């Protein structure tokens, strides 16, 4: 399912926004919150899953001097880089394992 992003109304400042992600949960919410909380200009960042039967995640950002949407974009870009690095590292190590697995002694030859 594609991800949809909306913004809740009611916020009067550009630095404070609640975004609603559909078809997302803790898998995105927790690492994204962890990244954004480290930014100096962020006063608060958190997320909630309002109800388990709803396929929505509310993601709140409160920042000083920066638009919340820009903070969200920066956090998502950083998370994408981390995911790309993780995939690249895994694939590289897996390939190394495959190439060297036939050079390793088998467990039956170690017991003899």
C-alpha positions as a Python dict, from the first residue, in 0.01 Angstrom:
ca = {
    (1, 'X'): (0, 0, 0),
    (2, 'X'): (128, 347, -78),
    (3, 'X'): (206, 591, 200),
    (4, 'X'): (-14, 898, 223),
    (5, 'X'): (79, 1202, 429),
    (6, 'X'): (-162, 1464, 559),
    (7, 'X'): (-134, 1749, 806),
    (8, 'X'): (-369, 1801, 1097),
    (9, 'X'): (-526, 2145, 1119),
    (10, 'X'): (-514, 2365, 1425),
    (11, 'X'): (-146, 2457, 1439),
    (12, 'X'): (-78, 2827, 1394),
    (13, 'X'): (302, 2817, 1371),
    (14, 'X'): (505, 2672, 1084),
    (15, 'X'): (743, 2512, 1337),
    (16, 'X'): (473, 2307, 1507),
    (17, 'X'): (285, 2050, 1305),
    (18, 'X'): (123, 1710, 1339),
    (19, 'X'): (151, 1495, 1030),
    (20, 'X'): (-68, 1193, 967),
    (21, 'X'): (92, 900, 788),
    (22, 'X'): (-143, 634, 657),
    (23, 'X'): (-30, 274, 625),
    (24, 'X'): (260, 333, 867),
    (25, 'X'): (330, 231, 1224),
    (26, 'X'): (615, 195, 1477),
    (27, 'X'): (850, 62, 1206),
    (28, 'X'): (875, 413, 1063),
    (29, 'X'): (772, 615, 1368),
    (30, 'X'): (1036, 503, 1616),
    (31, 'X'): (1352, 541, 1403),
    (32, 'X'): (1228, 868, 1252),
    (33, 'X'): (1153, 1009, 1598),
    (34, 'X'): (1497, 900, 1720),
    (35, 'X'): (1667, 1084, 1434),
    (36, 'X'): (1463, 1405, 1457),
    (37, 'X'): (1491, 1430, 1838),
    (38, 'X'): (1868, 1481, 1800),
    (39, 'X'): (1828, 1804, 1600),
    (40, 'X'): (1919, 2114, 1802),
    (41, 'X'): (1625, 2319, 1675),
    (42, 'X'): (1367, 2056, 1775),
    (43, 'X'): (1191, 2109, 2108),
    (44, 'X'): (963, 1807, 2079),
    (45, 'X'): (916, 1512, 1849),
    (46, 'X'): (689, 1217, 1908),
    (47, 'X'): (434, 993, 1746),
    (48, 'X'): (122, 800, 1838),
    (49, 'X'): (-83, 527, 1684),
    (50, 'X'): (-432, 657, 1777),
    (51, 'X'): (-605, 320, 1755),
    (52, 'X'): (-485, -26, 1647),
    (53, 'X'): (-776, -69, 1409),
    (54, 'X'): (-685, 251, 1221),
    (55, 'X'): (-400, 240, 977),
    (56, 'X'): (-265, 582, 1084),
    (57, 'X'): (31, 726, 1267),
    (58, 'X'): (28, 1083, 1404),
    (59, 'X'): (376, 1235, 1401),
    (60, 'X'): (430, 1562, 1594),
    (61, 'X'): (721, 1805, 1551),
    (62, 'X'): (775, 2129, 1743),
    (63, 'X'): (1079, 2328, 1634),
    (64, 'X'): (1230, 2674, 1672),
    (65, 'X'): (1308, 2888, 1367),
    (66, 'X'): (1255, 2610, 1114),
    (67, 'X'): (942, 2481, 943),
    (68, 'X'): (827, 2144, 1073),
    (69, 'X'): (785, 2012, 719),
    (70, 'X'): (1154, 2086, 652),
    (71, 'X'): (1253, 1899, 968),
    (72, 'X'): (1037, 1605, 860),
    (73, 'X'): (1194, 1603, 512),
    (74, 'X'): (1546, 1617, 661),
    (75, 'X'): (1465, 1330, 899),
    (76, 'X'): (1320, 1114, 622),
    (77, 'X'): (1623, 1179, 400),
    (78, 'X'): (1860, 1085, 683),
    (79, 'X'): (1661, 770, 758),
    (80, 'X'): (1676, 678, 387),
    (81, 'X'): (2057, 712, 393),
    (82, 'X'): (2079, 489, 701),
    (83, 'X'): (1859, 226, 537),
    (84, 'X'): (2062, 239, 214),
    (85, 'X'): (2386, 196, 412),
    (86, 'X'): (2239, -97, 608),
    (87, 'X'): (2126, -274, 291),
    (88, 'X'): (2460, -212, 118),
    (89, 'X'): (2656, -341, 419),
    (90, 'X'): (2437, -650, 452),
    (91, 'X'): (2465, -735, 81),
    (92, 'X'): (2840, -686, 85),
    (93, 'X'): (2889, -906, 393),
    (94, 'X'): (2649, -1169, 259),
    (95, 'X'): (2841, -1182, -69),
    (96, 'X'): (3169, -1216, 124),
    (97, 'X'): (3017, -1503, 323),
    (98, 'X'): (2896, -1681, 9),
    (99, 'X'): (3234, -1645, -162),
    (100, 'X'): (3421, -1775, 142),
    (101, 'X'): (3180, -2041, 267),
    (102, 'X'): (3329, -2311, 42),
    (103, 'X'): (3676, -2233, 184),
    (104, 'X'): (3565, -2298, 541),
    (105, 'X'): (3591, -2652, 681),
    (106, 'X'): (3258, -2822, 728),
    (107, 'X'): (3137, -2907, 1078),
    (108, 'X'): (3175, -3282, 1006),
    (109, 'X'): (3545, -3242, 921),
    (110, 'X'): (3602, -3048, 1244),
    (111, 'X'): (3466, -3338, 1452),
    (112, 'X'): (3700, -3600, 1302),
}
